[in-house]
Amino acid sequence: MDHFEMCALCPRMCRVNRYEQRGFCRMGAEVKAARAALHMWEEPCISGTRGSGTVFFSGCTLKCAFCQNAPISHDGFGFPVSEDKLCDMFRALIDAGAHNLNIVTGTPFAPVIIRALERVKPAVPVVWNTGGYERVETLKMLEGVVDIYLPDLKHVSPRLSKLCVQAEDYFDVASRALCEMHRQVGDNVYDEDGMLQKGMIVRHLILPGCTRDAMQVLDFIKAHMPRVPVSIMRQYTPQERCKIKGLDRRITDDEYTRVMDYAAEIGILGFSQEAESASSSYTPPFDGTGVI
């Protein structure tokens, strides 16, 4: 089966022939990537001391109004990558000392990535880094290939999801996807250095004025996967192309404290960010490093 001929890899279910036209992801059938390098800005048990071997793929199943990676996710910037080249990129990252291979926004190219990983047979964990908006059917293709899932859980509110990511059904889809991810990898397993070898971390970016929705996200995680750690992020930075009223500011200390206090109250495990994260750049240069 050629998944690109009538593409249904993501929940948009475009069913377009990506050899002839682009899907919602803004991608055709040719794999494109913008950067492949050691990345130090993930959670400590992912980046460690040597870095996460991160490949940023072009395109995305979402269209987040506040995306910090918009040049590659919205605009489709990137460089063509053959399957052979992808194998070489993975091997180069492992040889450079990467703790893991970190696949960022890989869903539009999942079949090719899976084949490359099966050829390379990496001796380090494989991380699937995703916005959470995934089809269970596609995730099942990844079972046994992916060791660590690193999904976002962005919103519960359909209104907020429609406004911010153009997917009113975001929570319905993402909640099922996260449960499938957890079924596949189970509880977290760490090595003697505290590096995650198998399991899952859920990320949630607090948006300004949206603390109630953030608490509902935490409620879902506590109810359905209570031992999965949550990375609660305060790095929201207004983007010039985002025109949504209320998203033109950073979150306040009070908003962040309110969400963190609630997480502690209900017993959420996980990670927090320092205040300066909101003024620091977590976006690397998408200049073809490791790709061209």
Coordinates of C-alpha atoms in Angstrom, one line a residue:
M1 CA 0.0 0.0 0.0
D2 CA 1.3 3.4 -1.0
H3 CA 0.2 5.8 1.8
F4 CA 0.9 8.9 -0.3
E5 CA -1.5 8.0 -3.2
M6 CA -4.6 8.6 -1.1
C7 CA -3.2 10.1 2.0
A8 CA -4.9 9.4 5.3
L9 CA -1.9 9.5 7.6
C10 CA -3.2 12.3 9.7
P11 CA -6.7 13.2 11.1
R12 CA -7.3 15.7 8.3
M13 CA -7.9 12.7 6.0
C14 CA -7.1 14.7 2.9
R15 CA -7.1 11.6 0.7
V16 CA -5.2 13.5 -1.9
N17 CA -2.5 12.0 -4.2
R18 CA 0.5 13.6 -2.7
Y19 CA 2.6 12.7 -5.8
E20 CA 0.4 15.2 -7.6
Q21 CA -0.7 17.8 -5.0
R22 CA 0.0 18.8 -1.4
G23 CA -2.1 17.8 1.6
F24 CA -3.2 19.9 4.5
C25 CA 0.3 19.4 5.9
R26 CA 1.6 21.4 2.9
M27 CA 3.7 18.5 1.8
G28 CA 3.9 16.3 -1.3
A29 CA 5.4 12.8 -1.4
E30 CA 9.0 14.0 -1.3
V31 CA 10.4 14.0 2.2
K32 CA 11.7 17.4 3.4
A33 CA 13.7 18.3 6.5
A34 CA 15.1 21.6 7.7
R35 CA 17.7 20.6 10.4
A36 CA 19.3 17.5 11.8
A37 CA 21.5 18.2 14.8
L38 CA 22.1 17.6 18.5
H39 CA 19.5 19.6 20.5
M40 CA 19.9 20.6 24.1
W41 CA 16.5 22.2 24.8
E42 CA 14.4 19.2 25.5
E43 CA 13.5 17.8 28.9
P44 CA 16.7 16.8 30.9
C45 CA 16.0 13.1 30.5
I46 CA 15.8 13.5 26.7
S47 CA 18.7 16.0 26.1
G48 CA 21.0 14.8 28.8
T49 CA 24.6 16.0 28.6
R50 CA 25.2 15.2 24.9
G51 CA 22.0 16.3 23.3
S52 CA 19.0 14.7 21.5
G53 CA 19.6 13.8 17.9
T54 CA 16.8 15.9 16.5
V55 CA 15.5 15.9 12.9
F56 CA 13.0 18.7 12.2
F57 CA 10.8 17.6 9.3
S58 CA 8.9 20.1 7.2
G59 CA 5.1 20.4 7.2
C60 CA 2.6 19.7 10.0
T61 CA -0.9 18.3 10.7
L62 CA -1.8 21.4 12.6
K63 CA -1.7 25.1 11.9
C64 CA -1.0 26.6 15.2
A65 CA -1.5 30.4 15.1
F66 CA 1.4 30.8 17.6
C67 CA 3.8 28.3 16.1
Q68 CA 7.5 29.1 16.7
N69 CA 8.5 26.8 13.9
A70 CA 6.2 28.5 11.3
P71 CA 8.8 28.7 8.5
I72 CA 9.0 24.9 8.3
S73 CA 5.5 23.9 9.6
H74 CA 3.4 26.6 7.8
D75 CA 5.5 27.7 4.9
G76 CA 7.0 24.3 4.1
F77 CA 10.6 25.4 4.1
G78 CA 13.1 22.5 4.0
F79 CA 15.4 20.4 1.8
P80 CA 14.6 17.2 -0.1
V81 CA 15.8 14.1 1.7
S82 CA 15.9 10.6 0.1
E83 CA 15.4 7.5 2.2
D84 CA 19.2 6.7 1.9
K85 CA 20.0 10.3 3.0
L86 CA 17.7 9.9 5.9
C87 CA 19.5 6.8 7.0
D88 CA 22.8 8.7 6.8
M89 CA 21.4 11.5 8.9
F90 CA 20.3 9.1 11.6
R91 CA 23.7 7.4 11.6
A92 CA 25.5 10.7 11.8
L93 CA 23.5 11.8 14.8
I94 CA 24.2 8.5 16.6
D95 CA 27.9 8.8 15.8
A96 CA 27.9 12.3 17.2
G97 CA 26.8 10.9 20.6
A98 CA 23.1 11.6 20.6
H99 CA 21.2 10.0 23.5
N100 CA 18.3 9.3 21.2
L101 CA 16.9 10.0 17.7
N102 CA 14.2 12.7 18.0
I103 CA 11.7 12.8 15.1
V104 CA 10.0 16.2 15.1
T105 CA 6.7 16.4 13.2
G106 CA 7.3 13.2 11.3
T107 CA 3.7 12.2 10.6
P108 CA 3.5 13.4 6.9
F109 CA 6.4 11.2 6.1
A110 CA 5.8 8.3 8.6
P111 CA 6.1 5.4 6.1
V112 CA 9.6 6.6 4.9
I113 CA 10.8 7.3 8.4
I114 CA 9.8 3.9 9.5
R115 CA 11.6 2.2 6.7
A116 CA 14.8 4.2 7.4
L117 CA 14.7 3.4 11.1
E118 CA 14.2 -0.3 10.3
R119 CA 17.3 -0.2 8.1
V120 CA 19.4 1.7 10.6
K121 CA 18.3 -0.3 13.6
P122 CA 19.4 2.5 16.0
A123 CA 21.0 1.4 19.3
V124 CA 19.5 4.5 21.0
P125 CA 15.8 5.1 21.7
V126 CA 13.6 6.7 19.0
V127 CA 11.5 9.6 20.1
W128 CA 8.3 10.6 18.3
N129 CA 7.9 14.4 18.9
T130 CA 4.4 15.4 17.9
G131 CA 1.6 18.0 18.4
G132 CA -0.6 15.2 19.5
Y133 CA -3.0 15.4 16.6
E134 CA -2.5 11.8 15.3
R135 CA -4.6 9.0 13.9
V136 CA -4.5 5.8 16.0
E137 CA -4.1 3.9 12.8
T138 CA -0.9 5.7 11.9
L139 CA 0.4 5.3 15.5
K140 CA -0.1 1.6 15.2
M141 CA 2.4 1.6 12.3
L142 CA 5.0 3.0 14.7
E143 CA 4.5 0.3 17.4
G144 CA 7.8 -1.4 18.0
V145 CA 9.7 1.3 16.1
V146 CA 9.2 4.2 18.5
D147 CA 10.5 3.9 22.1
I148 CA 9.4 7.3 23.5
Y149 CA 6.4 9.4 22.7
L150 CA 6.7 13.2 23.3
P151 CA 3.3 14.6 22.4
D152 CA 1.7 17.9 23.2
L153 CA -1.8 18.1 24.7
K154 CA -2.7 21.6 23.7
H155 CA -6.3 22.2 24.5
V156 CA -9.5 20.6 25.8
S157 CA -11.9 23.4 24.6
P158 CA -13.2 22.8 21.0
R159 CA -13.6 26.6 20.6
L160 CA -10.0 27.2 21.6
S161 CA -8.8 24.4 19.4
K162 CA -10.7 25.7 16.4
L163 CA -9.3 29.2 17.0
C164 CA -5.7 28.3 17.7
V165 CA -4.9 25.2 15.6
Q166 CA -7.8 25.0 13.1
A167 CA -8.9 21.7 14.5
E168 CA -12.1 21.8 16.5
D169 CA -11.8 18.1 17.2
Y170 CA -8.3 18.4 18.6
F171 CA -9.0 17.1 22.0
D172 CA -11.2 14.2 20.9
V173 CA -8.5 13.1 18.5
A174 CA -5.4 13.8 20.7
S175 CA -6.9 12.2 23.8
R176 CA -7.4 8.9 21.9
A177 CA -3.9 9.2 20.3
L178 CA -2.2 9.7 23.7
C179 CA -4.0 6.7 25.1
E180 CA -2.7 4.6 22.2
M181 CA 0.8 6.0 22.7
H182 CA 0.7 5.0 26.4
R183 CA -0.6 1.5 25.5
Q184 CA 2.4 1.0 23.3
V185 CA 5.2 2.2 25.5
G186 CA 3.8 1.7 29.1
D187 CA 5.4 3.3 32.1
N188 CA 8.6 5.1 31.9
V189 CA 11.9 3.3 32.0
Y190 CA 15.2 5.2 32.8
D191 CA 18.8 4.1 32.6
E192 CA 21.3 4.5 35.5
D193 CA 22.0 8.1 34.4
G194 CA 18.4 9.1 34.5
M195 CA 17.9 9.1 30.7
L196 CA 14.5 8.0 29.4
Q197 CA 14.8 4.7 27.5
K198 CA 11.1 3.9 27.0
G199 CA 7.9 5.7 27.9
M200 CA 6.2 9.0 27.4
I201 CA 6.2 12.6 28.5
V202 CA 3.2 14.9 27.7
R203 CA 3.9 18.6 27.1
H204 CA 1.5 21.4 27.7
L205 CA 2.2 25.0 26.7
I206 CA 0.2 27.4 28.9
L207 CA -1.5 30.1 26.8
P208 CA -2.3 33.6 28.2
G209 CA -5.8 33.7 29.6
C210 CA -6.2 29.9 29.3
T211 CA -5.4 28.6 32.8
R212 CA -8.8 26.9 33.2
D213 CA -8.2 24.9 30.0
A214 CA -4.7 24.0 31.2
M215 CA -6.2 22.6 34.4
Q216 CA -8.6 20.5 32.3
V217 CA -5.6 19.1 30.3
L218 CA -4.0 18.1 33.6
D219 CA -7.3 16.5 34.8
F220 CA -7.3 14.3 31.7
I221 CA -3.7 13.1 32.2
K222 CA -4.3 12.4 35.9
A223 CA -7.4 10.4 35.1
H224 CA -6.0 8.3 32.2
M225 CA -2.2 8.1 32.6
P226 CA -1.4 9.2 36.2
R227 CA 2.2 8.0 36.1
V228 CA 3.1 9.8 32.9
P229 CA 5.1 13.0 33.6
V230 CA 3.9 16.3 32.3
S231 CA 6.2 19.1 31.0
I232 CA 4.4 22.3 31.9
M233 CA 5.8 25.0 29.7
R234 CA 5.8 28.8 30.2
Q235 CA 7.7 29.7 27.1
Y236 CA 4.8 31.1 25.1
T237 CA 6.0 33.9 23.0
P238 CA 3.7 36.1 20.9
Q239 CA 4.3 35.7 17.2
E240 CA 4.0 38.5 14.7
R241 CA 1.8 36.4 12.4
C242 CA -0.7 35.5 15.2
K243 CA -3.6 37.9 15.1
I244 CA -5.8 36.3 17.8
K245 CA -6.9 38.7 20.5
G246 CA -5.4 37.9 23.9
L247 CA -2.4 35.9 22.5
D248 CA -0.4 39.1 22.0
R249 CA 1.2 38.8 25.4
R250 CA 3.3 36.3 27.5
I251 CA 1.7 34.5 30.4
T252 CA 2.0 36.2 33.8
D253 CA 3.7 34.7 36.9
D254 CA 0.3 34.4 38.5
E255 CA -1.1 32.4 35.6
Y256 CA 1.9 30.0 35.7
T257 CA 1.8 29.7 39.5
R258 CA -1.9 28.9 39.4
V259 CA -1.4 26.0 37.0
M260 CA 1.6 24.7 38.8
D261 CA -0.2 24.8 42.1
Y262 CA -3.1 22.9 40.6
A263 CA -0.7 20.3 39.2
A264 CA 0.8 19.8 42.7
E265 CA -2.7 19.6 44.2
I266 CA -3.8 16.7 42.0
G267 CA -0.4 15.0 42.1
I268 CA 0.9 15.5 38.6
L269 CA 4.5 14.4 38.0
G270 CA 6.8 16.1 35.7
F271 CA 8.8 19.2 34.7
S272 CA 8.6 22.9 34.9
Q273 CA 10.4 25.8 33.2
E274 CA 12.3 28.7 34.6
A275 CA 10.8 32.2 34.2
E276 CA 13.5 33.2 31.7
S277 CA 12.3 30.5 29.3
A278 CA 9.7 33.0 28.0
S279 CA 12.5 35.3 26.8
S280 CA 14.9 32.7 25.5
S281 CA 14.8 31.2 22.1
Y282 CA 14.0 27.5 21.9
T283 CA 13.9 27.6 18.1
P284 CA 17.2 26.6 16.4
P285 CA 18.1 28.0 13.0
F286 CA 16.5 26.0 10.2
D287 CA 19.4 26.3 7.8
G288 CA 19.8 22.8 6.5
T289 CA 22.4 21.8 9.2
G290 CA 22.9 18.0 8.9
V291 CA 20.6 17.8 5.9
I292 CA 22.5 19.5 3.0

